[in-house]
Short mmCIF file of C-alpha atoms in Angstrom, two decimals:
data_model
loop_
_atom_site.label_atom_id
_atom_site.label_comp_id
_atom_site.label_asym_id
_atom_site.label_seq_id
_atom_site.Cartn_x
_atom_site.Cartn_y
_atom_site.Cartn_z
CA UNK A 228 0.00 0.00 0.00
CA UNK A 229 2.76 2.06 0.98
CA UNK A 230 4.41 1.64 -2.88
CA UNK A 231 0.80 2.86 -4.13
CA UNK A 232 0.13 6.20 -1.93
CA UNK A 233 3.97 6.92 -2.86
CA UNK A 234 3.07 6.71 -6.94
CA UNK A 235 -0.32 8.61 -6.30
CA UNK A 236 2.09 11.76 -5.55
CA UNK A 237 4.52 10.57 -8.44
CA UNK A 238 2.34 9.06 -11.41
CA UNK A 239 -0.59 10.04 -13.44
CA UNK A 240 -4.18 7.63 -13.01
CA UNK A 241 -3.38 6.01 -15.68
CA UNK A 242 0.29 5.22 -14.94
CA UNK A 243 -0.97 3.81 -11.68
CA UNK A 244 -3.63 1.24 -13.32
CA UNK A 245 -1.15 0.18 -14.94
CA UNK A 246 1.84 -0.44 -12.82
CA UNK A 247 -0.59 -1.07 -9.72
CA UNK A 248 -3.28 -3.26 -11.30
CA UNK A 249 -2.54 -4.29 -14.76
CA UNK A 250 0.56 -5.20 -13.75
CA UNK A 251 2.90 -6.96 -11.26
CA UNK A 252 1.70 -10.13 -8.87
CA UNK A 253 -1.38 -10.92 -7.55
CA UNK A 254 -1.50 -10.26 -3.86
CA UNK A 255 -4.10 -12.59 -2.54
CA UNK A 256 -3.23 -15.65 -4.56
CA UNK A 257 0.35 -16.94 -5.13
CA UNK A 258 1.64 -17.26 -8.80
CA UNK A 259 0.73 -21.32 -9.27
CA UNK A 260 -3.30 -20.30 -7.86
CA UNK A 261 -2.90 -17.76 -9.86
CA UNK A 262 -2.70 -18.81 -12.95
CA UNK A 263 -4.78 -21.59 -12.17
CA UNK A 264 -7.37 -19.83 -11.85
CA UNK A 265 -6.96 -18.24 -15.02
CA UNK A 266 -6.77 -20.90 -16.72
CA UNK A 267 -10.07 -22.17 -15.59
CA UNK A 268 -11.55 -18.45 -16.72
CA UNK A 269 -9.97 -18.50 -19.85
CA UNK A 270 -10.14 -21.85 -20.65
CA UNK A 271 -14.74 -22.07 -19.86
CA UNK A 272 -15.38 -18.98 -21.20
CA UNK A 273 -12.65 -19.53 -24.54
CA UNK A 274 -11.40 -16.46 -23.80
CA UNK A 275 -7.05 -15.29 -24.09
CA UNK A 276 -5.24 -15.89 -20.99
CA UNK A 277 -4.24 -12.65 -20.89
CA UNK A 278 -7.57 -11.04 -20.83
CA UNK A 279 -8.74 -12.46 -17.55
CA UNK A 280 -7.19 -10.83 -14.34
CA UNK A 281 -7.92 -10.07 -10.93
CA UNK A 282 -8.45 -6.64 -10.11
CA UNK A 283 -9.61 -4.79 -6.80
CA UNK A 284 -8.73 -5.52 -3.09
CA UNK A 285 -7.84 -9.06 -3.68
CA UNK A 286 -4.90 -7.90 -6.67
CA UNK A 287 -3.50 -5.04 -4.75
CA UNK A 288 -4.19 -6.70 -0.89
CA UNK A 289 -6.81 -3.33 -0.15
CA UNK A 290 -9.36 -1.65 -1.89
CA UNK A 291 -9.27 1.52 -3.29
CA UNK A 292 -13.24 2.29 -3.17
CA UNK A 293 -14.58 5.08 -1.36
CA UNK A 294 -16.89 3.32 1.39
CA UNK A 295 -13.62 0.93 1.86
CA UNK A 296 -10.67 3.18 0.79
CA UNK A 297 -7.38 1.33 2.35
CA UNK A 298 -8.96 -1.33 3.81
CA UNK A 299 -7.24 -4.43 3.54
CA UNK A 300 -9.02 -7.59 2.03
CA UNK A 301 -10.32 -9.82 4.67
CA UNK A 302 -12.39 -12.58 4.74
CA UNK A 303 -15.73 -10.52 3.80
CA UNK A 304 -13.91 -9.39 1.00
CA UNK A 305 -14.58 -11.07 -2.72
CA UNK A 306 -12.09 -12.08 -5.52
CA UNK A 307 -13.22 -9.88 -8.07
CA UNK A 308 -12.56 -10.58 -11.88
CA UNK A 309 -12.03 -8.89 -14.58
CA UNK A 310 -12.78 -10.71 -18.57
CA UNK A 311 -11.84 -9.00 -21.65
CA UNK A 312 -13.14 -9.80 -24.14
CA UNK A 313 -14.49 -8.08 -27.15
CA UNK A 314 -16.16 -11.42 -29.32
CA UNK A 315 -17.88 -12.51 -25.61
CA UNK A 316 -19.09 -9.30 -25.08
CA UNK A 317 -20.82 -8.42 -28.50
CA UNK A 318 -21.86 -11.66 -28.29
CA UNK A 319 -23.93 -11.35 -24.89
CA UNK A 320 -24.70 -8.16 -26.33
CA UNK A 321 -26.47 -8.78 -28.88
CA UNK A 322 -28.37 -11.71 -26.97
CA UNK A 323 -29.40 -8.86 -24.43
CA UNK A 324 -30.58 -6.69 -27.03
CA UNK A 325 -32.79 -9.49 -28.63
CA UNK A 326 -33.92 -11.00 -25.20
CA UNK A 327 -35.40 -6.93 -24.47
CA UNK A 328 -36.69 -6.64 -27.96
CA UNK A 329 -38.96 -9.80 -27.36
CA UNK A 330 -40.47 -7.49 -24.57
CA UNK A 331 -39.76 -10.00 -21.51
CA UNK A 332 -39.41 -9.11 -18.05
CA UNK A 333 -36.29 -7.82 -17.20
CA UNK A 334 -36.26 -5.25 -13.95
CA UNK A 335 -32.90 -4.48 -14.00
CA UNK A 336 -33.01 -3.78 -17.87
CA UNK A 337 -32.18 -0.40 -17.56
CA UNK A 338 -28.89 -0.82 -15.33
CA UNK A 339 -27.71 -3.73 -17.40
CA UNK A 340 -27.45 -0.59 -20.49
CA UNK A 341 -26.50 1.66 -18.29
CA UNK A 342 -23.38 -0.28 -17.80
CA UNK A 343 -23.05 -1.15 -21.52
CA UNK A 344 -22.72 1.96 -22.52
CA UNK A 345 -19.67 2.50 -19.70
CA UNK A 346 -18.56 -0.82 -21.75
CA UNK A 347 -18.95 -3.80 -19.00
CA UNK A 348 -21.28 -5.97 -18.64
CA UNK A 349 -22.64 -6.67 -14.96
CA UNK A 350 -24.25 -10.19 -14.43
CA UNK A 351 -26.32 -8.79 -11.78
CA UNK A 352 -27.79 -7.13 -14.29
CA UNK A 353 -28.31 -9.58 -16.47
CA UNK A 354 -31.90 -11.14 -17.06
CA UNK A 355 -32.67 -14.13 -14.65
CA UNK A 356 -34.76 -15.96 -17.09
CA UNK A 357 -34.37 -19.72 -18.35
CA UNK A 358 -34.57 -17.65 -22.36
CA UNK A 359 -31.33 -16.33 -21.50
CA UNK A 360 -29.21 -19.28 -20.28
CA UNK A 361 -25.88 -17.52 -20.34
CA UNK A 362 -27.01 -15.72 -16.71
CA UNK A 363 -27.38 -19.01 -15.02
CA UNK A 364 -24.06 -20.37 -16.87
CA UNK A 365 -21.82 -17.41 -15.89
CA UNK A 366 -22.87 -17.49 -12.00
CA UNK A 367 -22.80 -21.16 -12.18
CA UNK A 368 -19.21 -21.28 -13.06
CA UNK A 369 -18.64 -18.44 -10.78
CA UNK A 370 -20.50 -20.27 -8.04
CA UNK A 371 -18.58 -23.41 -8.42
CA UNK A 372 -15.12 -22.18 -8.33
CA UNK A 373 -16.57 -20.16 -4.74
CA UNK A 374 -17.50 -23.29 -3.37
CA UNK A 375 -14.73 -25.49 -4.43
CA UNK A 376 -12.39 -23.04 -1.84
CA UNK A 377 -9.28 -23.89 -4.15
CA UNK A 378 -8.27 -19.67 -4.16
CA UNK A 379 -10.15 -19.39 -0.53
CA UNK A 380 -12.71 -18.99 1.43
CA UNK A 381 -13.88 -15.86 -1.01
CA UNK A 382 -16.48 -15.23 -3.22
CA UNK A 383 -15.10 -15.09 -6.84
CA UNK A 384 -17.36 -12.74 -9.13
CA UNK A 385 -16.75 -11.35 -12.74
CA UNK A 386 -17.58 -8.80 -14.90
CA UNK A 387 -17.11 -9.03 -18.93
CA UNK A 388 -15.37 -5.82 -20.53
CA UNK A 389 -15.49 -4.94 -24.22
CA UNK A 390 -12.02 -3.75 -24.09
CA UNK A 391 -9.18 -3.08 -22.00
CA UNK A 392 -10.18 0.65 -22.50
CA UNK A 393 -13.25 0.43 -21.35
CA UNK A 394 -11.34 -1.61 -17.99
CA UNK A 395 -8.84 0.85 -17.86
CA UNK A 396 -11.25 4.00 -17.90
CA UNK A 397 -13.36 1.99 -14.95
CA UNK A 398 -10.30 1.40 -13.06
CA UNK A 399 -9.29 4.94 -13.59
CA UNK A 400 -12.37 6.03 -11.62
CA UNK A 401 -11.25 5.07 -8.33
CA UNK A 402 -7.39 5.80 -8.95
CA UNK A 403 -8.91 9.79 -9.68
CA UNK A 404 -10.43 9.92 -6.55
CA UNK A 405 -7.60 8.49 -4.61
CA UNK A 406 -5.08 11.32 -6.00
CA UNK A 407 -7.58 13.74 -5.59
CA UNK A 408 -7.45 12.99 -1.88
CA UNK A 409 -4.13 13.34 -1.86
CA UNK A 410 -4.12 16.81 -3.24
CA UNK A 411 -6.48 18.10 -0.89
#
């Protein structure tokens, strides 16, 4: 953490996504986990290695959120994941776009475009609806490598990003507010 705060008064937002969470070990899981687990990502969803990562409290060991700013991940805290993936997205895209066209129910329609438009795609968001399997499949997977406790006792969640701008630009968000603090 120390390492971080220094580069918030050296580096730009950008400079510190990169060196702080695009880059560099993951600090809850050791390399072999690691890459473990993604390969199981990459490997369910046929998505590049390279485009899944872990990102939040569990990659740099505390969060950088407001309501959590510093804290260091515990045992309430989740693994959170990060899939890019431009052919998945456009894909679910496009199946979220038909699945509202056929006018089903879908309460949380308008967040799920809300966050399209910022270029992820939240599950929650998602429609819970046997007509759009790929809801139950993600959480399932999700759900399974949670239980199995190989990376911990954590939750493991994803979200699915069109592109690593769209990743970086979301990551961004929190870095801002972080050297914002430290200029006031």
């Amino acid at each position: 953490m120390n390492e971080f705060k220094d580069d918030l008064r050296l580096l730009n937002s950008l400079q510190i996504v990169r060196k702080h969470i695009f880059n560099g070990a993951c600090h809850l899981l050791d390399n072999a986990n690691y890459y473990q687990l993604k390969e199981d990502i990459c490997e369910y969803f046929d998505v590049e290695f390279n485009d899944v990562l872990v990102v939040g409290s569990g990659k740099l060991g505390f969060s950088i959120k407001p309501q959590r700013r510093y804290g260091a991940f515990n045992d309430e805290s989740d693994i959170d994941i990060a899939v890019v993936s431009t052919e998945l997205f456009q894909k679910i895209w496009k199946e979220a776009y038909l699945y509202q066209r056929s006018g089903a129910y879908w309460p949380k329609s308008a967040d799920f475009f809300k966050y399209l438009s910022e270029g992820w795609i939240r599950p929650d968001k998602l429609p819970s609806s046997k007509y759009f399997s790929f809801t139950e499949d993600w959480w399932n997977f999700f759900n399974k490598l949670t239980i199995s406790e190989r990376y911990g006792p954590y939750k493991i969640r994803g979200g699915l990003y069109q592109s690593w701008f769209f990743l970086q630009e979301y990551q961004k968000i929190c870095v801002e507010q972080c050297l914002t603090e430290v200029k006031t």
